[in-house]
Short mmCIF file of C-alpha atoms in Angstrom, two decimals:
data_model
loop_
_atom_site.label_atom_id
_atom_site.label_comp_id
_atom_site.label_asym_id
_atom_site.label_seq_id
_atom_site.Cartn_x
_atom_site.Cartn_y
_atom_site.Cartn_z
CA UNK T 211 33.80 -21.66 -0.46
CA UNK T 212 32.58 -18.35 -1.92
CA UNK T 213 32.49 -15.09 -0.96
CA UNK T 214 29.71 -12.81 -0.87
CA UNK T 215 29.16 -9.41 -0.04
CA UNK T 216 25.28 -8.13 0.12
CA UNK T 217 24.59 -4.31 0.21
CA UNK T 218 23.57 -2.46 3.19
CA UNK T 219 19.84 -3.36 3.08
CA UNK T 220 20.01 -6.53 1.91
CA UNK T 221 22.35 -7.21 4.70
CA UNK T 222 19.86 -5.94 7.07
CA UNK T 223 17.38 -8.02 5.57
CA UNK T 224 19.20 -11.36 6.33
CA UNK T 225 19.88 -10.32 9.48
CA UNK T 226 23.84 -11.06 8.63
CA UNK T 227 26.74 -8.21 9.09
CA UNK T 228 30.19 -8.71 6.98
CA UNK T 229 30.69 -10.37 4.22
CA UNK T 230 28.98 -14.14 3.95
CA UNK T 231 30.62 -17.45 3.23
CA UNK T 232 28.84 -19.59 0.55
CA UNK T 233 29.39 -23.63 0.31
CA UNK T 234 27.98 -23.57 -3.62
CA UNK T 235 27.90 -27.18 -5.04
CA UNK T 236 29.33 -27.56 -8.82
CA UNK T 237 30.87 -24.97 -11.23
CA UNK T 238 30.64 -21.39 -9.38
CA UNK T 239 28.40 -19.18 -11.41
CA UNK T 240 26.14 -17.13 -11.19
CA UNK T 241 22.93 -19.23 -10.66
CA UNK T 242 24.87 -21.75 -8.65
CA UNK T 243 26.18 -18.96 -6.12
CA UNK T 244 22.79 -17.16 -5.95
CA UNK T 245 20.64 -20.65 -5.37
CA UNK T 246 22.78 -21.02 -2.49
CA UNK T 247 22.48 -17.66 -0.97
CA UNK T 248 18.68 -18.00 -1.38
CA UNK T 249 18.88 -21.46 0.35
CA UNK T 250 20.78 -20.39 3.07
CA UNK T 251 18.54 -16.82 3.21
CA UNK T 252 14.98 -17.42 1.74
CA UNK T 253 14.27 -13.75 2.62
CA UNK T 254 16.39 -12.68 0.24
CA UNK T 255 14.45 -14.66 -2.76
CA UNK T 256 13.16 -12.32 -5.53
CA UNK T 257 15.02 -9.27 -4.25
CA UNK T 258 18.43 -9.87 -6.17
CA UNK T 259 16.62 -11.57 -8.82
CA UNK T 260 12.99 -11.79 -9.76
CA UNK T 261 11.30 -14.38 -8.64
CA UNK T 262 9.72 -15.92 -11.84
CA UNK T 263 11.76 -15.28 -14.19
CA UNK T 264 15.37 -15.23 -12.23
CA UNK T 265 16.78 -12.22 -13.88
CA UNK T 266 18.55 -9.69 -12.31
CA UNK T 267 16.42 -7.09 -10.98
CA UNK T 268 17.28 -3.89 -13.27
CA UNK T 269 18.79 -2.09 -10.34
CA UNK T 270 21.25 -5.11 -8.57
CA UNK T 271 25.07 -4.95 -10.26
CA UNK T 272 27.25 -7.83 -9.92
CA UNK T 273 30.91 -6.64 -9.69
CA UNK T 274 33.85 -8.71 -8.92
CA UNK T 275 37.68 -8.64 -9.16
CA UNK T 276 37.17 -4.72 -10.27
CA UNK T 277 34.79 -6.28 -13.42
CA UNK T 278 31.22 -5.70 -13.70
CA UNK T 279 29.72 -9.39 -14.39
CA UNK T 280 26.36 -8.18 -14.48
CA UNK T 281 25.56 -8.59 -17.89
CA UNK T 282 27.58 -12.23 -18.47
CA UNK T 283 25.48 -15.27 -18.63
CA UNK T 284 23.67 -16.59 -15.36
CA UNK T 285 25.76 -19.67 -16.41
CA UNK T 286 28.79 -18.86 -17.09
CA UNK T 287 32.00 -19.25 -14.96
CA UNK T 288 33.20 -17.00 -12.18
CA UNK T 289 36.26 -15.70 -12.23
CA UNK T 290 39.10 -18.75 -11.02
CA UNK T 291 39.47 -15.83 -7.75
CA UNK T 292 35.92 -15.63 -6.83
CA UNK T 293 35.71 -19.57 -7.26
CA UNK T 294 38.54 -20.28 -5.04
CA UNK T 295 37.20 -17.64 -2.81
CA UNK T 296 40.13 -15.18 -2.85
CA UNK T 297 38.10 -12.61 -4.12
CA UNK T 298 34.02 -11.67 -3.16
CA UNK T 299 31.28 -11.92 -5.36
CA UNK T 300 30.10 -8.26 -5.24
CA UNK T 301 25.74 -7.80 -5.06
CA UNK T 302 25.40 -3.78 -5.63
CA UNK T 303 22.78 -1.87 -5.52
CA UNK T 304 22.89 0.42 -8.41
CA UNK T 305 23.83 3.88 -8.36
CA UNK T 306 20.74 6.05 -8.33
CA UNK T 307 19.62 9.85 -7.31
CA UNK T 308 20.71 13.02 -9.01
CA UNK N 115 -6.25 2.59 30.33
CA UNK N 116 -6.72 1.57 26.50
CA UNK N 117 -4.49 2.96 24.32
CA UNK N 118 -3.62 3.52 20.43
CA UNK N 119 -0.79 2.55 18.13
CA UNK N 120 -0.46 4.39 15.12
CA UNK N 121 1.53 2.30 12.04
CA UNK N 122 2.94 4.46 9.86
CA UNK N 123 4.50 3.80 6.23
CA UNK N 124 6.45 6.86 4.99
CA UNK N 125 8.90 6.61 1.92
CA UNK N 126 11.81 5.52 3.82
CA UNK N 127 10.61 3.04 6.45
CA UNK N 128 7.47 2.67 9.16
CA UNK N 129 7.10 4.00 12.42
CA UNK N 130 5.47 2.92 15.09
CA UNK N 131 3.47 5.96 17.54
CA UNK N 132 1.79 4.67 20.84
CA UNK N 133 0.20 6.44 23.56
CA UNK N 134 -2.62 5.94 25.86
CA UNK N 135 -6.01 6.58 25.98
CA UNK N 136 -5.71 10.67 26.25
CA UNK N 137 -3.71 10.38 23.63
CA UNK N 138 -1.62 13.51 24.39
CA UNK N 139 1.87 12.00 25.03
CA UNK N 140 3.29 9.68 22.57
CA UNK N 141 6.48 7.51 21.77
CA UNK N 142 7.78 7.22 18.72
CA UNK N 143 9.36 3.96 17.58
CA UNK N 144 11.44 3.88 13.74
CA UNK N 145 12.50 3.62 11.81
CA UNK N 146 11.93 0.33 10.52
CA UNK N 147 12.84 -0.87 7.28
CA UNK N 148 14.70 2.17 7.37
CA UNK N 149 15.18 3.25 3.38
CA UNK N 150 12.59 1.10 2.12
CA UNK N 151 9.35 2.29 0.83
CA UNK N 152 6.26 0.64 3.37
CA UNK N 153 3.68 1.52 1.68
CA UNK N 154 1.06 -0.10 3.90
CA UNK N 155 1.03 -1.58 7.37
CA UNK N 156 -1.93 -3.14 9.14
CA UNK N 157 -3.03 -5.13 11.83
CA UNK N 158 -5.52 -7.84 12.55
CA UNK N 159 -8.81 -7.25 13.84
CA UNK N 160 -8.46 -11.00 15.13
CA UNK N 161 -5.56 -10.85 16.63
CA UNK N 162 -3.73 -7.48 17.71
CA UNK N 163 -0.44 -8.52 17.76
CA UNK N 164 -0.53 -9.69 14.38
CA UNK N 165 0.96 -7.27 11.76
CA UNK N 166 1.69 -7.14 8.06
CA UNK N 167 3.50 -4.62 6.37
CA UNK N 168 4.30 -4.34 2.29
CA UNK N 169 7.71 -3.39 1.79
CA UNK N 170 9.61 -2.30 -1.25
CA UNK N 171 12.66 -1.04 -2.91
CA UNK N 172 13.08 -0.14 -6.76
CA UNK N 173 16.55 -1.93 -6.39
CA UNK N 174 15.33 -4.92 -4.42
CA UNK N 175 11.91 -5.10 -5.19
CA UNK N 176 8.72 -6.44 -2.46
CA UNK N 177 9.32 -7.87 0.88
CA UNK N 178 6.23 -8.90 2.75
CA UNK N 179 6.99 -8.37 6.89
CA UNK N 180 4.77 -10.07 9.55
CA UNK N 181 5.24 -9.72 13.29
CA UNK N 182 3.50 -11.79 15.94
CA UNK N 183 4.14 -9.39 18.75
CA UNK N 184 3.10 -6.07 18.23
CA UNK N 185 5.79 -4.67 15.79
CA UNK N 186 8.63 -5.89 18.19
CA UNK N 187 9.86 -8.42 16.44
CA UNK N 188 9.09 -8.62 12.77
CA UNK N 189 10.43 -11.41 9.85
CA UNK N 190 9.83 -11.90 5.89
CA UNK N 191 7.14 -13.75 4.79
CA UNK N 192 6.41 -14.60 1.09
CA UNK N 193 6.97 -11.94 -1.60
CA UNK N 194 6.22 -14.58 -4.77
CA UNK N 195 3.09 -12.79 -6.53
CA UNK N 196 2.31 -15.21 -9.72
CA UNK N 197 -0.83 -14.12 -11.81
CA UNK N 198 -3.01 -16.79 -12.03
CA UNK N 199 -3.07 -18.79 -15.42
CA UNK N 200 -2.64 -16.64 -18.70
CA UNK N 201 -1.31 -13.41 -17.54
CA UNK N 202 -3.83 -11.41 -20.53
CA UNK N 203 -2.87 -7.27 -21.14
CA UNK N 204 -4.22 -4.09 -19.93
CA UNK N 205 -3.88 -0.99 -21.84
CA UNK N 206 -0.97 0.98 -21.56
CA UNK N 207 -0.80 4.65 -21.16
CA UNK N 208 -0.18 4.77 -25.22
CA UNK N 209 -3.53 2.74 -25.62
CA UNK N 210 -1.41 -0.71 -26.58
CA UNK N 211 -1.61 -3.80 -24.67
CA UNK N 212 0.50 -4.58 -22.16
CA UNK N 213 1.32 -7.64 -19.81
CA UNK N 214 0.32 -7.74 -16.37
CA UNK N 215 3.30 -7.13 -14.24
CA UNK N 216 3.95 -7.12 -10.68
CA UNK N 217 5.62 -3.75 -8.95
CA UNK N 218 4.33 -3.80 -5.51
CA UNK N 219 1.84 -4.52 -2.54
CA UNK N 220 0.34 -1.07 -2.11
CA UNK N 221 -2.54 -2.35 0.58
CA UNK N 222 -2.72 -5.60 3.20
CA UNK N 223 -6.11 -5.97 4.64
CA UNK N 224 -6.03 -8.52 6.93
CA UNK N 225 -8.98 -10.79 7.64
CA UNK N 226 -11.67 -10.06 10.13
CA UNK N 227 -11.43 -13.14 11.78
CA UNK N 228 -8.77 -14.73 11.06
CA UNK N 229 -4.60 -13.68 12.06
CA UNK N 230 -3.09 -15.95 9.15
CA UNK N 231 -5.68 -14.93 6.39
CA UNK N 232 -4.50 -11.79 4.50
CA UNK N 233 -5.31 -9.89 1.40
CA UNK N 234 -3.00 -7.68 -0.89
CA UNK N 235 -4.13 -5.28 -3.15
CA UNK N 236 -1.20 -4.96 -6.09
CA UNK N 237 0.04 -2.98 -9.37
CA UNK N 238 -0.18 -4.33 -11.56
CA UNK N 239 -4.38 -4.86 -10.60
CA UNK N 240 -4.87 -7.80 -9.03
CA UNK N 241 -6.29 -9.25 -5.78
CA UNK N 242 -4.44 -11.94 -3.62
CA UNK N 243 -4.50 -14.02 -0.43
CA UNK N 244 -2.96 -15.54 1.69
CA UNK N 245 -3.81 -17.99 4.12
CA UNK N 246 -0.80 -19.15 6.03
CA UNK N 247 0.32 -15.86 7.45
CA UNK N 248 1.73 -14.39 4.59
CA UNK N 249 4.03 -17.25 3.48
CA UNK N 250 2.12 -17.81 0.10
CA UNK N 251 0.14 -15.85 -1.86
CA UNK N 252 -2.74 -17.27 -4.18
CA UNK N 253 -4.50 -14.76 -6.86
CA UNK N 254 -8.37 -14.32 -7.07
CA UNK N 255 -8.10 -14.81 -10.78
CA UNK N 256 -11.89 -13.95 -11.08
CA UNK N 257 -11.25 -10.20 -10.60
CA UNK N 258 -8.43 -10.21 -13.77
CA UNK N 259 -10.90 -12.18 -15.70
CA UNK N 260 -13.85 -9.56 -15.62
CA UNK N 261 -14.39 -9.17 -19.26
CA UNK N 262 -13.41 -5.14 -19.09
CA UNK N 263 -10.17 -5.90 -17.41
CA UNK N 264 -8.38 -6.08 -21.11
CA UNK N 265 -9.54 -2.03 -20.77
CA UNK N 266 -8.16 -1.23 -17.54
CA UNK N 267 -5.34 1.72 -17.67
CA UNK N 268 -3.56 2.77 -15.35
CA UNK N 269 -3.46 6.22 -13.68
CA UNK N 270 -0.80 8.33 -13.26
CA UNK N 271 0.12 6.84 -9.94
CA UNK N 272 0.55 2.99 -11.86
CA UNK N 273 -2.77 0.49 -12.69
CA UNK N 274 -3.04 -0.22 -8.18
CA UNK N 275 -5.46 -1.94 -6.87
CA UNK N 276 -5.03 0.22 -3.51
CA UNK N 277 -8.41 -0.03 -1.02
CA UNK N 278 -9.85 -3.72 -0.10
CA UNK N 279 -13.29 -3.57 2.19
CA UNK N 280 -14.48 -6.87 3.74
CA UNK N 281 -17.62 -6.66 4.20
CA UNK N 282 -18.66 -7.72 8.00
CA UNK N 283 -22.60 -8.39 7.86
CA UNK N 284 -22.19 -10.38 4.68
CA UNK N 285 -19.39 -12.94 4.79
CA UNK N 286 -18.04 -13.19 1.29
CA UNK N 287 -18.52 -9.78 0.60
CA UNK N 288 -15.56 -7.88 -1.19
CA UNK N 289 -15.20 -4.11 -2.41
CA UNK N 290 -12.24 -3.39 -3.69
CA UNK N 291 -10.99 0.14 -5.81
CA UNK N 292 -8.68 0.62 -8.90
CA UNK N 293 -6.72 3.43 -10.39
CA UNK N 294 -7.96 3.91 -13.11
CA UNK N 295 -10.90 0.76 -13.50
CA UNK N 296 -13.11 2.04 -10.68
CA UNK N 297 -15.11 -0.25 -7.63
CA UNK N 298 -15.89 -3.93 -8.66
CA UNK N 299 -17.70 -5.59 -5.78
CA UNK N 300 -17.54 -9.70 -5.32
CA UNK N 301 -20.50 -11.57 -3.30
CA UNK N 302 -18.72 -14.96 -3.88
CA UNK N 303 -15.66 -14.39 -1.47
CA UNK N 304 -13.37 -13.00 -4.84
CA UNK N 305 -14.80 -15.88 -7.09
CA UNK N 306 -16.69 -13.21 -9.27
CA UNK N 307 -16.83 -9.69 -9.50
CA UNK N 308 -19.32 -6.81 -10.93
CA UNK N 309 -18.36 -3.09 -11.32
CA UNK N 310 -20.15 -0.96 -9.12
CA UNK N 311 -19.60 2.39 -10.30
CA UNK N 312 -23.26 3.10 -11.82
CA UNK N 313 -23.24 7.28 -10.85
CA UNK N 314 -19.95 7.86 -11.19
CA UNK N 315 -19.44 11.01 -13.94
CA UNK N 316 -15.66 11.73 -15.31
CA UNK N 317 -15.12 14.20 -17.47
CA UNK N 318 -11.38 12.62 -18.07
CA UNK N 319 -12.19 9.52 -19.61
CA UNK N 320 -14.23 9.40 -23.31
CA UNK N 321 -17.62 8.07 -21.55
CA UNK N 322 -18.28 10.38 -18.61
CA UNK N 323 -20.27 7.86 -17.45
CA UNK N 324 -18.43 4.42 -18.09
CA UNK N 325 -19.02 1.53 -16.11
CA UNK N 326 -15.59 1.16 -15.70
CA UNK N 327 -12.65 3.43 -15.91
CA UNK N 328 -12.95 5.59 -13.27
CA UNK N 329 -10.00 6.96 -11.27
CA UNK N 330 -11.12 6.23 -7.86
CA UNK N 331 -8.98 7.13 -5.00
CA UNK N 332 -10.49 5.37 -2.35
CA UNK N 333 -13.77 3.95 -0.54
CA UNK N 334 -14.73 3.77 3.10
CA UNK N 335 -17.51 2.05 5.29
CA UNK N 336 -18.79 2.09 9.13
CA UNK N 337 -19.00 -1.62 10.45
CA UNK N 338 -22.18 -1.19 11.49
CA UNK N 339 -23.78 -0.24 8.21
CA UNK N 340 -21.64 -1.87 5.70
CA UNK N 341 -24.25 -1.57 2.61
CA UNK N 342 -23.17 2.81 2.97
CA UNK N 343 -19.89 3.33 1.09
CA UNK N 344 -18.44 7.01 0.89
CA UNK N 345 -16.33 7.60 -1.99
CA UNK N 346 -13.18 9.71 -2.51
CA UNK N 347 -12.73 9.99 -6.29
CA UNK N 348 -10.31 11.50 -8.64
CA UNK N 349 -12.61 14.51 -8.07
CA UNK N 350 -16.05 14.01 -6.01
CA UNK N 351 -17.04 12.93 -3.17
CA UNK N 352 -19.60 10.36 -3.71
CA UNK N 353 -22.18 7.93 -1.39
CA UNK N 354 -23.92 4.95 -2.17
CA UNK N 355 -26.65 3.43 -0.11
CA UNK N 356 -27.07 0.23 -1.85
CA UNK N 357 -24.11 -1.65 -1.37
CA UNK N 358 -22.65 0.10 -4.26
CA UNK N 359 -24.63 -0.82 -6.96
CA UNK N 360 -24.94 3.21 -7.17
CA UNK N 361 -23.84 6.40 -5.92
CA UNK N 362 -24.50 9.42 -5.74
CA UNK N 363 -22.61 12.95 -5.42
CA UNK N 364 -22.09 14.43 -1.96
CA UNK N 365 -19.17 17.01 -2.50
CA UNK N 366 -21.78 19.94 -1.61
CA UNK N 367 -19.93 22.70 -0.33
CA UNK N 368 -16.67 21.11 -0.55
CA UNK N 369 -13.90 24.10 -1.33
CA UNK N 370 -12.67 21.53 -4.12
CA UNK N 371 -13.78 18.24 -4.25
CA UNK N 372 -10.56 16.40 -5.18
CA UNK N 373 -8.79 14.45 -2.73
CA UNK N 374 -7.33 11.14 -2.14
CA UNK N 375 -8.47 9.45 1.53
CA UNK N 376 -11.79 9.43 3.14
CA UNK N 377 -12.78 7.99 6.22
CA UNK N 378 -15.75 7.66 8.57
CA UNK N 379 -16.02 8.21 12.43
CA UNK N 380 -16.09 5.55 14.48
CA UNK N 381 -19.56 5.96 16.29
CA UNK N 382 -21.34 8.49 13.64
CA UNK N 383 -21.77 6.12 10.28
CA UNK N 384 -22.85 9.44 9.09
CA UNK N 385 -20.06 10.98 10.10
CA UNK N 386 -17.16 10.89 7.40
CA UNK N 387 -13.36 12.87 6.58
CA UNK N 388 -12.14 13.97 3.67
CA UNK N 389 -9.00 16.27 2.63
CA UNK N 390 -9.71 18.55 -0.08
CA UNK N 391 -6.83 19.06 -2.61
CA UNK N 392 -6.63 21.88 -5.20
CA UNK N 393 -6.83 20.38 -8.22
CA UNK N 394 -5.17 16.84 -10.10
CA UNK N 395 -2.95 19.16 -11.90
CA UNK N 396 -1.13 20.90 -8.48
CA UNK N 397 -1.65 18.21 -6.14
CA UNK N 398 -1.61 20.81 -3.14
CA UNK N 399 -3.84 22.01 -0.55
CA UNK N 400 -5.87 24.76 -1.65
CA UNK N 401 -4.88 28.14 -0.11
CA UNK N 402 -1.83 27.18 1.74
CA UNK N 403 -4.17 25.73 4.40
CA UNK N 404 -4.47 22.80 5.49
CA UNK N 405 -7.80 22.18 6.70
CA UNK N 406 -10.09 18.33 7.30
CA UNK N 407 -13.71 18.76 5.92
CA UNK N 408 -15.78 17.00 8.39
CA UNK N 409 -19.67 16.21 7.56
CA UNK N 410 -21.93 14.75 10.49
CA UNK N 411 -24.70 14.77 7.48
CA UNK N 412 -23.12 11.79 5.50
CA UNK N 413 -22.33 14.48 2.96
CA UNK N 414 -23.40 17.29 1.04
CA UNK N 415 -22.93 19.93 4.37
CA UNK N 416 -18.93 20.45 5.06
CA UNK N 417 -17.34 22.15 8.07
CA UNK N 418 -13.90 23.07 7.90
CA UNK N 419 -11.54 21.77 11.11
CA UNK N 420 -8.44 23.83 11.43
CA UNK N 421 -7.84 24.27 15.04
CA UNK N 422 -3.92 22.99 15.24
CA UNK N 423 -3.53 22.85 11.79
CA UNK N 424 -1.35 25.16 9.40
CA UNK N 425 -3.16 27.62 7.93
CA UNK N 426 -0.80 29.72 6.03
CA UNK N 427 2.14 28.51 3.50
CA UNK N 428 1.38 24.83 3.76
CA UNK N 429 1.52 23.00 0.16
CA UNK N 430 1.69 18.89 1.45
CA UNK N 431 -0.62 16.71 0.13
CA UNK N 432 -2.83 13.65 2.42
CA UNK N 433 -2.22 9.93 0.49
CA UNK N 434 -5.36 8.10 0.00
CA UNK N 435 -4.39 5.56 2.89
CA UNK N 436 -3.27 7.77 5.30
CA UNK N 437 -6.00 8.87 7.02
CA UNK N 438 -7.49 6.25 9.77
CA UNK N 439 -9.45 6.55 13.01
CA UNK N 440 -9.56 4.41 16.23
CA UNK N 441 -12.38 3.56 18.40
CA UNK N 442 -11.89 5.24 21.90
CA UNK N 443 -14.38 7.71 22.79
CA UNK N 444 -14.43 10.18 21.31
CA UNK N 445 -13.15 9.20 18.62
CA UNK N 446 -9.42 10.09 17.57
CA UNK N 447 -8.82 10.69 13.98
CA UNK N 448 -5.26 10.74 12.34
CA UNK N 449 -3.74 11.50 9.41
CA UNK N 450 0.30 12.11 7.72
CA UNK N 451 1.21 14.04 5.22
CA UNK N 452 3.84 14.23 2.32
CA UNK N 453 5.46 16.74 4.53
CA UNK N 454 6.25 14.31 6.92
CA UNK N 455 3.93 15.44 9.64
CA UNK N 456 1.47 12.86 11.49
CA UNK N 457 -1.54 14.87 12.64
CA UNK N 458 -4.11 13.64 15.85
CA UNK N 459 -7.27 14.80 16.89
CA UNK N 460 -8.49 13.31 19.96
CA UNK N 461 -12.06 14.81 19.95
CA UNK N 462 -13.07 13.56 16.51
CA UNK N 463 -11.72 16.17 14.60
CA UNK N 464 -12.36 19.49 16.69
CA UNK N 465 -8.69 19.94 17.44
CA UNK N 466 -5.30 18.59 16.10
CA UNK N 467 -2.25 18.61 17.40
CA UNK N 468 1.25 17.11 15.29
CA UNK N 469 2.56 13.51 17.20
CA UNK N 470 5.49 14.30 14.52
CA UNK N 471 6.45 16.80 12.44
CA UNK N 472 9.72 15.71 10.61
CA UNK N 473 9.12 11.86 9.18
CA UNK N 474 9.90 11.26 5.29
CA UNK N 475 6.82 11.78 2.75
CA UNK N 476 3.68 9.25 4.57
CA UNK N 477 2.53 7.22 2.55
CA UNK N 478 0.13 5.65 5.00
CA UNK N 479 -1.57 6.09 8.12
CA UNK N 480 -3.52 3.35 9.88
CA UNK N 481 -4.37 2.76 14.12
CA UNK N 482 -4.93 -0.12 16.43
CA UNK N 483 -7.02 0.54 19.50
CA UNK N 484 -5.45 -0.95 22.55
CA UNK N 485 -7.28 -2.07 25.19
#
């Protein structure tokens, strides 16, 4: 079981409030954590990541266990914490404004 | 008693003004989507309860809403806009190629007859449908394909394709405007599609007279006479009487004739709106007043309509979608602002009077007549 936590508007978009709980099939990454979100919430397709070419939208961070993942490989591992669900997989929207 | 509802798409969500047929109280409903960016909301002529609005984030990109009930209820639809086949290149601002690439849904027009047929006008330029209520989306590839499209720039606003005109005497008919290509008109229902901008002059591009390149900012029709198109362009207010295959200039005695929307009455086809803006360079009304030109001539003879209207210190600027009338009698006209101020005129124009004053920058203004 994983744990995700979606920003305010995305949140709003899925109609969820707290923090989600993901059943994600094989080797937590990534990929395998955001298919499931976007099976569970098809709303939410192409607003973490675009829709053709599933990479991150410019503006969506990926933070967990005080790390910022955003930049690691869609396929790589999660951290052993977020895979065993004692820690959340973090979708942020980016700071922005001045 | 029929009534109105106003949709309005403002920077940072839509909201939703009703009122009945005086149209002199009014509730105010938002916002929705609150923080997104709607840049368009509109309703079927088919079916009233049917809605679609284009929503958008820079962090989370398009969301497509639909509701079935009014605005009530509302739930996301498709956002997946593929080009069709070989994506091709525009020019860039710097002259080079570039790929097409999707940024947003700045204009839904729904179908005239049918409640699950929709079509979205996009930036990067392109023209799509849907047909199942806005859970797929399909691209008219035949617009992209014109053999000037490799030309196409964009304007400063991004290359949109932001005003879609179904044509109601002629089924199959499509006019649709691009910043900065100009009108292309199909007769094929989107299969194929000719520029119709033959009488267009802009000094801003190398060929004043180009038959494509213009910066239009958007075109408008009365049902009733559909082959008469008004024109809003980067500067001029032009008419054609042929269906578009030319126009001619109508600014007359216009204070300034740039602007962004244009609209005509509902009952008058020759009478049309327009919102004079000083210049592309300030963006701002002229004078500090903020005043609708109204001409019951088609054109050419303006009258200034100011009564309700701030006429000293007022600097906003009217989008080129947010201007819309309904089809009571007489006719009400509306219109929002950058300021954040949704304008009504129940008498066609004679008098105004704010339904808000304080919403986030409009973006768009469009109205459902109730019955």
């Amino acid at each position: 079981m994983i744990r995700v936590v979606l920003p305010a508007h995305l949140r709003t978009l899925a109609h969820v409030d707290g923090e989600l709980k993901l059943d994600v099939e094989g080797q937590a990454t990534q990929r395998s954590v955001l298919d499931a979100l976007e099976a569970c919430y098809p709303m939410l397709r192409g607003t973490i990541r675009d829709q053709l070419t599933q990479e991150r939208r410019p503006f969506v961070r990926f933070f967990a266990c005080e790390e910022d993942l955003s930049h690691e490989l869609p396929d790589a591992p999660l951290p052993d914490a977020v895979a065993t669900g004692i820690e959340p997989f973090l979708v942020v929207g980016a700071m922005a404004g001045g | 008693m029929s009534g109105v509802r106003v949709l309005v798409g403002t920077r940072k969500g839509a909201f939703v003004l009703t009122s009945d047929g005086r149209r002199k109280q009014w509730d105010v409903t938002g916002p929705h989507f609150g923080g997104w960016e709607i840049y368009h909301l509109k309703a079927s002529p088919a079916d009233p309860n049917r809605l679609y609005a284009s929503q958008s984030s820079s962090w989370f990109g398009q969301v497509i809403q639909r509701s079935s009930d009014g605005g009530k209820t509302w739930e996301a639809v498709g956002n997946k806009f593929a080009y069709d086949g070989d994506i091709g290149t525009h020019l860039w601002y710097d002259g080079t190629p570039r790929p097409w690439e999707f940024a947003r849904a700045w204009h839904l027009e729904p179908s005239l007859t049918d409640p699950d047929t929709v079509y979205a006008g996009i930036q990067d330029a392109a023209l799509f449908r849907s047909i199942d209520g806005g859970q797929t989306w399909q691209e008219l590839p035949g617009l992209r394909k014109h053999e000037s499209a490799s030309l196409w720039q964009p304007g400063a606003g991004g290359m949109c394709l932001h005003t879609i005109l179904l044509d109601p005497s002629h089924p199959g008919r499509i006019f649709i405007a691009i910043s900065a290509a100009g009108v292309f008109r199909s007769d094929d229902d989107g299969q194929t599609w000719r520029p119709m901008n033959r009488g267009l002059r802009s000094e801003q591009i190398p060929d004043p007279t180009a038959e494509v390149g213009h910066c239009v900012h958007r075109i408008a029709m009365h049902r009733s006479r559909p082959s008469v198109l008004f024109m809003q362009k980067h500067w001029d207010v032009m008419r054609s009487d042929d269906a578009g295959e030319s126009w001619r200039e109508v600014s007359g005695n216009l204070p300034t004739d740039f602007g962004f929307p244009i609209d005509v009455h509902a009952h008058e086809p020759e009478t049309i709106y327009v919102v004079p803006i000083k210049s592309d360079s300030e963006h701002y009304l002229p004078e500090g007043k903020l005043r609708v030109y109204r001409s019951r001539t088609g054109g050419n003879e303006w009258e200034a309509l100011t009564k309700g209207l701030p006429q000293s210190h007022c600097y906003v600027n009217v989008l080129r979608d947010a201007m819309a009338v309904d089809s009571l009698d007489p006719c009400g006209v509306y219109f929002g602002t950058t300021g954040g101020q949704v304008y009504a005129s129940a008498d066609a124009g004679d008098s105004w009077a704010p339904v808000v004053r304080d919403l986030p920058s409009v973006v768009s203004v469009e109205v459902q007549t109730l019955p």
